[in-house]
XYZ file of C-alpha atoms in Angstrom:
624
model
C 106.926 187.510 142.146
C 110.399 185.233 141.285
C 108.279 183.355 139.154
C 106.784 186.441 137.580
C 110.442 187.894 137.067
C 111.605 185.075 135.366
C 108.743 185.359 133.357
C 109.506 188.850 131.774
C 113.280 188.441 131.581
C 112.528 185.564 128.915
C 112.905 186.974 125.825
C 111.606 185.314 122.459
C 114.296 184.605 120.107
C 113.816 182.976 116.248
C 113.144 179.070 117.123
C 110.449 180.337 119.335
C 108.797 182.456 116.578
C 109.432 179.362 114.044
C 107.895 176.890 116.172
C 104.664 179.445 116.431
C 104.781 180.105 112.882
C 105.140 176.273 111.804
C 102.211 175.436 114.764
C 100.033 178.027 112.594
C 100.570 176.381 109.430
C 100.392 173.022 110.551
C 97.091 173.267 112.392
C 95.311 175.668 109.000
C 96.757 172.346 107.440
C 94.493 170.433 109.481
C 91.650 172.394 109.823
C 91.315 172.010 105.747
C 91.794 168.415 106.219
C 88.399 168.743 108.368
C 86.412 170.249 105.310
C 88.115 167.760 102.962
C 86.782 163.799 102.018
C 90.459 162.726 103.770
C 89.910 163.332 107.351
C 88.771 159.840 107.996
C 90.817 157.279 106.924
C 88.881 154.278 104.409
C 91.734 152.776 103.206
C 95.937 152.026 102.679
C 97.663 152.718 106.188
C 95.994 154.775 107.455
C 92.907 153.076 107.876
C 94.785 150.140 109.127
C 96.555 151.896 112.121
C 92.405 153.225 112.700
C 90.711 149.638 112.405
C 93.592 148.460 114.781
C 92.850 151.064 117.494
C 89.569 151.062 117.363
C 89.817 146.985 117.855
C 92.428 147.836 120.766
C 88.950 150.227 122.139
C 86.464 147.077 121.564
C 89.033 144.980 124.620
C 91.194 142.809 121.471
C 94.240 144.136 123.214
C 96.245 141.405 121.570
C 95.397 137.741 118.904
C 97.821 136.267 121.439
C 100.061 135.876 118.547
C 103.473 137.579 117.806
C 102.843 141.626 116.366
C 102.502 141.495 112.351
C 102.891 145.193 112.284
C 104.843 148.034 114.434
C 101.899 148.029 116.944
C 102.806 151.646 118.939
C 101.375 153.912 116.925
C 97.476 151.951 116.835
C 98.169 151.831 121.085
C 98.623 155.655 120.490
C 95.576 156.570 118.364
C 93.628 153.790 120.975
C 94.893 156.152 123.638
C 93.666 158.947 122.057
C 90.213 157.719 121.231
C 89.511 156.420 124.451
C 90.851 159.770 126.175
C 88.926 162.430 123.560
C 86.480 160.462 121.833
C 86.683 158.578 118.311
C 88.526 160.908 115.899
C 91.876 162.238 114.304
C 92.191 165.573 114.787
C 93.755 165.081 118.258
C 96.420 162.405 117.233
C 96.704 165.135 114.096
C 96.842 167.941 116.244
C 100.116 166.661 118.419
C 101.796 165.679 115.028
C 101.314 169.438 114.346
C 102.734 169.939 117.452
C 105.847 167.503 116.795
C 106.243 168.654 113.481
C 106.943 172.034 114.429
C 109.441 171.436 116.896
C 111.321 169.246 113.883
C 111.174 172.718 112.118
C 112.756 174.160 115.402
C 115.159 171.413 115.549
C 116.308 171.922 111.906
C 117.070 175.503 112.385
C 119.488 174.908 115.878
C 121.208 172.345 113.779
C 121.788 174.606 111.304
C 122.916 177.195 113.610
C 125.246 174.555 115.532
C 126.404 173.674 111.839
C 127.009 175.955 109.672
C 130.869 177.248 108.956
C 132.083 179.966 110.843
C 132.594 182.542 107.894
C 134.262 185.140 110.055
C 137.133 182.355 110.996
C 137.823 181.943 107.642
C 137.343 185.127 106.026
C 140.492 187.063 104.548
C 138.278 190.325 104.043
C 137.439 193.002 106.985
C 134.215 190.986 106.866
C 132.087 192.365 109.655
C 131.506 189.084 112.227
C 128.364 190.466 112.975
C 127.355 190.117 109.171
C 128.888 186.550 109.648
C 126.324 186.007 112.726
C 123.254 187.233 110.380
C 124.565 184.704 107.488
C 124.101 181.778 109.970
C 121.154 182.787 110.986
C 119.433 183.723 108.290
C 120.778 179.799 106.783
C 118.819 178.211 109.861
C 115.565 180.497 109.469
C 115.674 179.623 105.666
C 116.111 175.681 106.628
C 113.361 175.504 109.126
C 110.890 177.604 107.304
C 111.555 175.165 104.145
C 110.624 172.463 106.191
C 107.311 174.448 106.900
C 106.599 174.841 103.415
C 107.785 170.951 102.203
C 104.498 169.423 100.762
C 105.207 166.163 101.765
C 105.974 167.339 105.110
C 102.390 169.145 105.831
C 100.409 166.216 104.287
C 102.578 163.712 106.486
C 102.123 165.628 109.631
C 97.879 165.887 109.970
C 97.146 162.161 108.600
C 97.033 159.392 110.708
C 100.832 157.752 110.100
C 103.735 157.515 112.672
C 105.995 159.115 110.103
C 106.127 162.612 111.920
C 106.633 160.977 115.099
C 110.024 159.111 113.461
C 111.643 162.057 112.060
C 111.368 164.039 115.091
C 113.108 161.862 117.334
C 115.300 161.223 114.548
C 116.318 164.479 114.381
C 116.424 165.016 118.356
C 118.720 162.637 118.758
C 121.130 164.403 115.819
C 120.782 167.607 117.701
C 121.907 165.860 120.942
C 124.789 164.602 119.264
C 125.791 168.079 117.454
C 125.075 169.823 119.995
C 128.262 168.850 122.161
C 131.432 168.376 121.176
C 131.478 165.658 124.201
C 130.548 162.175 123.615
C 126.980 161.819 125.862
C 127.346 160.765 129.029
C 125.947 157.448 130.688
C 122.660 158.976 131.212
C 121.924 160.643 128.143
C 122.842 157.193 126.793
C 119.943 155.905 128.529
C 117.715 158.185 127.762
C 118.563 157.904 123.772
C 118.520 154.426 123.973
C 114.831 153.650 125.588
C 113.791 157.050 122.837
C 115.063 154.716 120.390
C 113.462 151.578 121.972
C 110.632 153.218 121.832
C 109.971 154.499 118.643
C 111.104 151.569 117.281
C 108.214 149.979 118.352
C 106.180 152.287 115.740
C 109.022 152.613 113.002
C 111.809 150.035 113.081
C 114.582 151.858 111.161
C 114.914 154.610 113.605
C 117.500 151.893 115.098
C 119.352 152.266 112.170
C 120.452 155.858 114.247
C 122.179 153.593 116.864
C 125.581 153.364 115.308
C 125.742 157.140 114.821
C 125.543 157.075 118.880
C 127.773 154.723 119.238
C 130.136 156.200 117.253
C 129.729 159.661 119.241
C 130.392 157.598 122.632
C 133.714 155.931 120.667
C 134.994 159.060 118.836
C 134.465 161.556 120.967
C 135.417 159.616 124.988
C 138.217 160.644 126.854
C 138.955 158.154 129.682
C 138.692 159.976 132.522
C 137.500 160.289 135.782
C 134.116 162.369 135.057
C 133.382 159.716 132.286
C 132.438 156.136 132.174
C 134.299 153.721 129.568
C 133.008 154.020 126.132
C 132.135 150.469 126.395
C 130.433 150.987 129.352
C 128.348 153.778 128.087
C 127.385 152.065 124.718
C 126.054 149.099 127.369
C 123.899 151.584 128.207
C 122.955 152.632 125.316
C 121.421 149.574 124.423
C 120.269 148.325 127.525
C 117.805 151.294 126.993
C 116.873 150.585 123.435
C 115.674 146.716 125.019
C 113.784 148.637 127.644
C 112.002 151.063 125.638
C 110.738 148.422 123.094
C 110.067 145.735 126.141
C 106.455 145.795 125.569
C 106.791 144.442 122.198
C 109.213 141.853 122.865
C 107.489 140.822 126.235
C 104.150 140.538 124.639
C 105.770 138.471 121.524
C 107.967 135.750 123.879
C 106.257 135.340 126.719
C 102.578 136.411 125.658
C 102.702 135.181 121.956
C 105.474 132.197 122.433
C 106.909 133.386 119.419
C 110.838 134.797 119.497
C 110.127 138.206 117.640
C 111.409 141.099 118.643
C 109.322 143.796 117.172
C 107.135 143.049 114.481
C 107.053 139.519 112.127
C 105.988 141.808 109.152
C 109.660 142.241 108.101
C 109.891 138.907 106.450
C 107.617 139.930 103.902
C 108.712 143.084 103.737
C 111.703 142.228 102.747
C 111.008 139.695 100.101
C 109.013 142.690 98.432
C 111.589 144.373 98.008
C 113.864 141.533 96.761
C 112.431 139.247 94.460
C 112.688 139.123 90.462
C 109.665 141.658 89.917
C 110.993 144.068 92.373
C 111.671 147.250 91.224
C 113.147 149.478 93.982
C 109.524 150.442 95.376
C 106.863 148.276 96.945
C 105.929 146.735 93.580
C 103.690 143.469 95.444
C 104.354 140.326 93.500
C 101.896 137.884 92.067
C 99.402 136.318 95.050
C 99.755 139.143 97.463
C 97.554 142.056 97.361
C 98.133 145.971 97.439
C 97.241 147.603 100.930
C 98.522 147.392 104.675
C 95.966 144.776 105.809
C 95.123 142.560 102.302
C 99.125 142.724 102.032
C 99.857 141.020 105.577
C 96.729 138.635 105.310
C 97.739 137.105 102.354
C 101.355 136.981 103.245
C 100.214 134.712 106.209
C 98.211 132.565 104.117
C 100.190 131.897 100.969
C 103.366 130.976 103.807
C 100.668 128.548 106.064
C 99.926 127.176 102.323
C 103.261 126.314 100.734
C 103.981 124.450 104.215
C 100.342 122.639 104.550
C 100.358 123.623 107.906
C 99.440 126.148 110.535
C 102.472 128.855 110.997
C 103.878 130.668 114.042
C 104.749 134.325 112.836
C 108.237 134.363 113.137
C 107.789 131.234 110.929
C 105.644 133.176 108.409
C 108.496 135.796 108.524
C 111.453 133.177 107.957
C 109.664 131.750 104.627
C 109.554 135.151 103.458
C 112.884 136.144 104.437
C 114.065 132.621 103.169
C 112.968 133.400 99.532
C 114.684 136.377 99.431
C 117.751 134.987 100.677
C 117.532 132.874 97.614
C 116.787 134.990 95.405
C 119.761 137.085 96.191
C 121.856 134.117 96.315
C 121.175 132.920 92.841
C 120.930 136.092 90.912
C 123.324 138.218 93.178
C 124.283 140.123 89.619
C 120.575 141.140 89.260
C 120.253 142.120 92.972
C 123.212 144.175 92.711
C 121.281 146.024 89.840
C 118.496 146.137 91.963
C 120.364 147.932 94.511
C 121.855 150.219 92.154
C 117.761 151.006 91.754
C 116.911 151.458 95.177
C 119.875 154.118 95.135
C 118.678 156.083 92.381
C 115.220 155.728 93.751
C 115.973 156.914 97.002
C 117.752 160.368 95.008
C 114.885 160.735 92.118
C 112.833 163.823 91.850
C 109.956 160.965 91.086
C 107.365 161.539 93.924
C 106.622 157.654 94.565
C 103.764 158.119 97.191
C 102.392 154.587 97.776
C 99.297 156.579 99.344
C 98.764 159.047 97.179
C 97.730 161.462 100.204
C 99.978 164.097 98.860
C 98.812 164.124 95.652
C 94.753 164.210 96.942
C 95.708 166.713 99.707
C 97.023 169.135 97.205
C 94.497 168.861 94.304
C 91.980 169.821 97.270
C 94.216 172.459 98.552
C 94.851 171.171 101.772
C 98.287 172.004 101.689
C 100.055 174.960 101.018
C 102.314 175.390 97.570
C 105.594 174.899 98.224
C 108.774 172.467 98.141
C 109.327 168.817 96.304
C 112.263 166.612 97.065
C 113.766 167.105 93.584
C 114.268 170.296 94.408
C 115.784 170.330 97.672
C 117.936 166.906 96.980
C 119.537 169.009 94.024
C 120.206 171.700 96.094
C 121.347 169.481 99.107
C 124.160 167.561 97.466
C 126.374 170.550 96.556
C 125.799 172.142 100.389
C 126.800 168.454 101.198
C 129.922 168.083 99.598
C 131.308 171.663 100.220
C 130.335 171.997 103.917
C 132.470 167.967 104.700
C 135.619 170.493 104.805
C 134.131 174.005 105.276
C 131.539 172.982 108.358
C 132.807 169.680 109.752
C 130.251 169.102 112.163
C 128.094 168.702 109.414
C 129.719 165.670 108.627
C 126.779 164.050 111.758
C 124.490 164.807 109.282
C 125.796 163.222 106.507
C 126.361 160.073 108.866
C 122.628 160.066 109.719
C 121.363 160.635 105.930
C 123.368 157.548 105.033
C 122.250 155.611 107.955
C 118.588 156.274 106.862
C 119.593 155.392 103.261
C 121.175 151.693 104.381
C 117.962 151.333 106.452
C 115.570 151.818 102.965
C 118.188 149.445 100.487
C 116.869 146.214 101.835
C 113.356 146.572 101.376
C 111.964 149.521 98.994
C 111.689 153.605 98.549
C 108.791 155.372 99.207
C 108.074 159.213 99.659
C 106.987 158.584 103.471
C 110.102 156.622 103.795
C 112.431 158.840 102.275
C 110.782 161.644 104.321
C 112.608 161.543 107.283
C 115.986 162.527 105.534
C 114.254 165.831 104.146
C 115.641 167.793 107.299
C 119.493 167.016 106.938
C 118.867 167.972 102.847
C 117.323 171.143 104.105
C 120.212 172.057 106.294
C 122.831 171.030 103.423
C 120.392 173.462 101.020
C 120.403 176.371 103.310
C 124.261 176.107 104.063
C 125.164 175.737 100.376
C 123.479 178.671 99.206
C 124.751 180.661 102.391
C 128.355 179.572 101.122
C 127.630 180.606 97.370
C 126.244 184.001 98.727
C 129.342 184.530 100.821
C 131.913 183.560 98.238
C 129.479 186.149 95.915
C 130.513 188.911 98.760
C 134.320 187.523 99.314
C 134.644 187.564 95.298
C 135.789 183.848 95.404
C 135.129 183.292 91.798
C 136.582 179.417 91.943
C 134.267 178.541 94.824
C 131.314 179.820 93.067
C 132.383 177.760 90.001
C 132.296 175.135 91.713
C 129.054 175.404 93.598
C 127.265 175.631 90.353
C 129.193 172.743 88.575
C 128.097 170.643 91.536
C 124.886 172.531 91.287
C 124.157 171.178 87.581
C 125.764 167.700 88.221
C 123.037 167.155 91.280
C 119.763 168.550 89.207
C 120.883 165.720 86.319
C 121.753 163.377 89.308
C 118.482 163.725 90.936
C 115.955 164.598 87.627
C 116.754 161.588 85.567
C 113.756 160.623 84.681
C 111.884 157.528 85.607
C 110.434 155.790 82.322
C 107.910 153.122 83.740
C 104.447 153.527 82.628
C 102.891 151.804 85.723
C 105.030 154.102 87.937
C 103.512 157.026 86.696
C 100.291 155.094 87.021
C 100.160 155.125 90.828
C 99.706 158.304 91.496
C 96.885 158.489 89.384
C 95.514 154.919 90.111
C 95.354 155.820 94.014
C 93.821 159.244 93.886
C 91.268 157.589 91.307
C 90.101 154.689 94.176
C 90.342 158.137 96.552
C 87.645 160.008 94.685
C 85.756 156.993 94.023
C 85.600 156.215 97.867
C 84.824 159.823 98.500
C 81.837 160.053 95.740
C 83.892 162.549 93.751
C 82.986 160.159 90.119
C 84.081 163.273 87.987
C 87.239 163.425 89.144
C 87.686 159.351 89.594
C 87.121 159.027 86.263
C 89.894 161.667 85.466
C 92.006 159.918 87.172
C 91.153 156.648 86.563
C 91.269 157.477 82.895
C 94.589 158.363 83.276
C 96.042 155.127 84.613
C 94.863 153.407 82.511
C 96.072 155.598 79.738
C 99.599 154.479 81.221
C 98.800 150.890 81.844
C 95.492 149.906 79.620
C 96.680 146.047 80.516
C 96.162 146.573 84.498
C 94.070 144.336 86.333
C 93.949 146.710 88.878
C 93.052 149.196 87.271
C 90.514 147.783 85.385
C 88.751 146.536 88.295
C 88.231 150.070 89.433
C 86.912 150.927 86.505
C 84.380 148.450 87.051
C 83.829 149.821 90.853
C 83.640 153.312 88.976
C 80.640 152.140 86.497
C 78.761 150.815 89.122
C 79.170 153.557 90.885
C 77.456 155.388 88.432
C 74.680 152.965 87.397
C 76.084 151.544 84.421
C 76.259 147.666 85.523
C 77.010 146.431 81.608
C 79.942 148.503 81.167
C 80.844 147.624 85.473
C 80.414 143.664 84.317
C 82.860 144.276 81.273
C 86.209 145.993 83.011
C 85.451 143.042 85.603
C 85.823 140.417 82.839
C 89.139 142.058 81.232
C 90.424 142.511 84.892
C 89.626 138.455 85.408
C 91.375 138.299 81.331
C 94.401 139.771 82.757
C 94.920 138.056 86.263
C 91.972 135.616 86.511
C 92.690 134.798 90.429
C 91.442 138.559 90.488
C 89.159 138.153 93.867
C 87.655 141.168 94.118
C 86.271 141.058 90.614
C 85.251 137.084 90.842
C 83.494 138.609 94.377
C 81.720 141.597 92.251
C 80.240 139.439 89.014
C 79.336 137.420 91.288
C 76.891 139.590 93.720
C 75.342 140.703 90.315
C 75.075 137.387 88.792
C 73.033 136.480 92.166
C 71.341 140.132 91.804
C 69.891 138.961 88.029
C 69.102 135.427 89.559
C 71.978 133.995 87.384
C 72.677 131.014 89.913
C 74.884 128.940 88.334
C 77.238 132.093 87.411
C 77.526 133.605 90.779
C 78.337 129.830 92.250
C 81.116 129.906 89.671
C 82.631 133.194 90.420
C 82.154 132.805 94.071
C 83.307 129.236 94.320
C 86.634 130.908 92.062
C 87.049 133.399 94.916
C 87.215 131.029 97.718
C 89.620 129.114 95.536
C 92.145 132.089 96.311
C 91.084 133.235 99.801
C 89.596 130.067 101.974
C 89.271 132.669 104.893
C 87.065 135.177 103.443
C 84.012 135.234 105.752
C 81.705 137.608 102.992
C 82.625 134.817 99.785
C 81.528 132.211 102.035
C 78.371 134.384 103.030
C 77.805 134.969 99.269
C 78.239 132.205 98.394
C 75.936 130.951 101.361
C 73.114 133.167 99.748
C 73.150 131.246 96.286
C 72.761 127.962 97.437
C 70.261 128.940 99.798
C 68.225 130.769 96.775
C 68.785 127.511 94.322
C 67.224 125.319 97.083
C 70.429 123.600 97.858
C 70.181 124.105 102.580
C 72.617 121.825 103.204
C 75.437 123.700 100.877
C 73.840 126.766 102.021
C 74.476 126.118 106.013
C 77.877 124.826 105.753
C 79.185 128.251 104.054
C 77.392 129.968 106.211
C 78.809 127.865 109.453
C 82.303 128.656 107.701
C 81.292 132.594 107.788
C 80.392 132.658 111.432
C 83.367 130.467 112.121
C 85.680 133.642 111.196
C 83.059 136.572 112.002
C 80.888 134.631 114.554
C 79.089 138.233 115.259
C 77.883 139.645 111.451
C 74.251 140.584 111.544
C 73.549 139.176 108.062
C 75.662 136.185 109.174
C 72.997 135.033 111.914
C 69.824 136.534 109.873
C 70.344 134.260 107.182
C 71.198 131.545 110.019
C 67.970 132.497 111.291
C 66.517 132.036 107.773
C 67.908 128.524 106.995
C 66.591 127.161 110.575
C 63.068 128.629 109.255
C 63.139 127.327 105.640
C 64.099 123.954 107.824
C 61.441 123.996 110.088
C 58.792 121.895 109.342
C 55.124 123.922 108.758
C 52.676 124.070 111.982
């Protein structure tokens, strides 16, 4: 009966009925997702975090060698799949979940936030008018959040990025909330949070100096409280136990002194060499994608040395061209950092996936909010609400911790994303002080809101003049369609990149892929050979004319394009395979079985691997 009592003397207030309202249009999100070609991941990121899970399923629970990539979130989706059977709507599901309690956390912020109108008021303002203005703010924020584009096609796709931003975002609330510094064991708590998100998305630490500076700011020494220095102890002793099982695994499984993940070598030479241009533009000899990416970062690094590599030895040659680079062209760097800035604020949707893009054009998503938008309408709320709303000023600490996070490596919408809620909160608070100064009849605040208004939309809609950015969007949700069998609207979009960039290797290759698709191997074999004109290390096209040289019993040609192929990737078990096959059709057994002893050597269990083993030991048998 207490129980029951409790029970009815709850009363529902707004965050509840925003978190069931965001639930609801998360999970009608995600159950379009189910009827759409995207629900299964075949490639980028995505598909990465899946093929590491379900090798984590198969027993591979580590290459004994130091992480080279964040490894929590594939130990998650393994957890998942071994717990509900292969599939993402589960892992999707909880990010729904997650995603609407961001929406929730947005709207208390906003309510702990926003100025106190009444206080400041010199009319007989009615406070509980004042009350409805806050409120109606934090509603408008969290519901934005709902309605954010990138936001819904983030939160039912298999990436950790919904899983950052709300513990980002909890542990802003938990320092708004009070106007106490935390005590020793909140400090813990935060601390193995951060530790152990970290472990899926490394700049969440970037959040530990806004902590720290609560503990600092905000301590009184006193006999209820611990030292500050004490507390930030704490603080971090936390953040090393929450991440312990990726530092563990790395020293004393691996041998190798890396603390997360040995991927931010590369990572960071990305985004600072001479062809870097603020996003993850991936220079010459490395190849786009999560997995191609990190494979041939280890293998160009084991090649300029001439010798096997530890990881954290593949990450300091990547890291130590960088540091050069900066070094001797500091004046360009400095412009490229002046990039990264006005990246990080454009209106240009840079989605290195192009999920959002696909998700939309198949109405998986709902219509609704771009960054441009909001960012223009978050900088005035910003700059207004530093003396109007001061605990506000949190916010801005945590947008520009997030911001010095991105500036070493590179923008990209998913990156970017997490920010989103603070811009929201800025949005809602700036209009709510327009409308009030509307009421009051404060003519010069109003002025001002709109000249800060119009300096922000020029600010953040400059426009972004690179052809081959423009490209990517198209370029992406081209190789989507293609994947998905949708050759109608590939070629669309594949027309259109190459409209932008007609001198792409890239994208001529998938124009090849596209013709083949469709039957038309002459026209396939041409956008292969301008694709090999344009970058002639190209593998995947050497690999293609290759299989149909061998396919028109052209010999000699497909041992020229496959021997080319090797030339760039020695550690390709298919090339070697291929290239297995020719010599075994021209008669040449001995060639033939040491490719093929190469291909086993790095997929020992292939089926076509050990048939054509099979094969060569019965071509070498002598006849009964």
């Amino acid at each position: 009966m207490k129980s029951f009592s409790a029970v009815r003397r709850y009363s529902f207030g707004p965050g509840d009925y925003l978190f069931a309202f965001a639930a609801l249009v998360r999970f009608l999100t995600l159950v379009q997702l189910t009827r759409s070609p995207f629900l299964l991941p075949s490639r980028g990121d995505m598909h990465f975090y899946d093929d590491w899970a379900q090798r984590i399923l198969r027993g591979e629970w580590t290459d004994h060698l130091a992480f080279y990539g964040l490894p929590l979130y594939a130990y998650l989706l393994a957890f998942f799949y071994k717990l509900f059977g292969y599939g993402p709507f589960v892992p999707a599901m909880l990010q729904a979940l997650l995603d609407a309690g961001t929406a929730v956390l947005i709207y208390r912020i906003t309510l702990r936030v926003a100025p106190d109108f009444t206080a400041r008021s010199t009319t007989n303002a009615s406070p509980l008018s004042a009350t409805y203005l806050r409120q109606t703010a934090a509603i408008l924020a969290g519901c934005a959040w709902i309605f954010f584009v990138p936001a819904q096609a983030y939160a039912v796709i298999l990436m950790p990025t919904t899983w950052l931003i709300f513990v980002f975002w909890f542990v802003v609330w938990r320092i708004v909330k009070n106007d106490a510094a935390p005590a020793a064991k909140e400090c813990l708590l935060l601390g193995v949070l951060v530790g152990v998100t970290a472990m899926g998305v490394a700049t969440v630490l970037f959040l530990l100096p806004l902590v720290l500076c609560a503990i600092f700011v905000r301590r009184k020494i006193d006999n209820h409280n611990p030292p500050a220095v004490l507390a930030a102890a704490v603080l971090l002793l936390g953040v090393v136990a929450g991440s312990s099982p990726c530092w563990i695994h790395n020293y004393f499984i691996a041998r190798d002194p890396v603390f997360l993940s040995a991927h931010s070598g590369i990572n960071f030479w990305i985004g600072n060499n001479p062809d870097a241009n603020g996003y993850p533009r991936f220079p010459p000899g490395l190849r786009a994608g999560q997995a191609a990416m990190l494979e041939d970062s280890i293998t160009s690094a084991e090649s300029a040395a001439g010798h096997h590599l530890k990881r954290a030895q593949v990450s300091a040659y990547w890291s130590g061209k960088a540091r050069d680079y900066i070094a001797h062209h500091f004046g360009q760097w400095l412009g490229l950092i002046t990039t990264k800035f006005r990246n990080f604020w454009s209106a240009f949707q840079y989605d290195d996936l192009s999920i959002i893009t696909s998700l939309r054009e198949h109405r998986v998503v709902f219509p609704g909010l771009y960054f441009g938008l909001v960012a223009a309408l978050a900088w005035p709320g910003m700059i207004l609400s530093w003396r109007l709303a001061p605990p506000s000023r949190w916010i801005v600490f945590a947008i520009l911790l997030h911001l010095a996070a991105l500036l070493p490596v590179f923008v990209t919408e998913r990156y970017r994303l997490p920010i989103v809620p603070g811009l929201l909160i800025f949005a809602a608070l700036g209009l709510s002080i327009l409308w009030r100064s509307c009421v009051a009849a404060e003519f010069g605040m109003v002025a001002l809101y709109l000249a800060l208004l119009v300096a922000s939309a020029i600010f953040v809609s400059w426009p972004q003049r690179n052809p081959s950015l423009w490209a990517l969007d198209a370029y992406n949700s081209g190789w989507q369609a293609l994947e998905s069998g949708d050759l109608p609207l590939a070629e669309k979009k594949l027309a259109l990149a190459r409209a932008y960039v007609p001198n792409n290797s890239e994208t001529n290759f998938a124009f090849g892929n596209l013709r083949l698709a469709q039957g038309d191997r002459s026209s396939a074999a041409i956008f292969y050979r301008e694709a090999l004109q344009i970058d002639r290390t190209h593998k995947g096209a050497l690999n293609n004319l290759g299989v149909m040289a061998l396919e028109d019993h052209d010999l000699a040609a497909a041992r020229f394009y496959f021997a080319n192929a090797l030339a760039q990737d020695r550690h390709n078990a298919k090339t070697h395979f291929l290239l297995a096959k020719t010599a075994a059709a021209a008669g040449d057994i001995a060639h033939a079985e040491s490719e093929l002893d190469q291909a086993l050597a790095i997929t020992p269990t292939q089926p076509e691997f050990i048939a054509l083993k099979s094969e060569l030991i019965r071509q070498k048998s002598p006849p009964d």
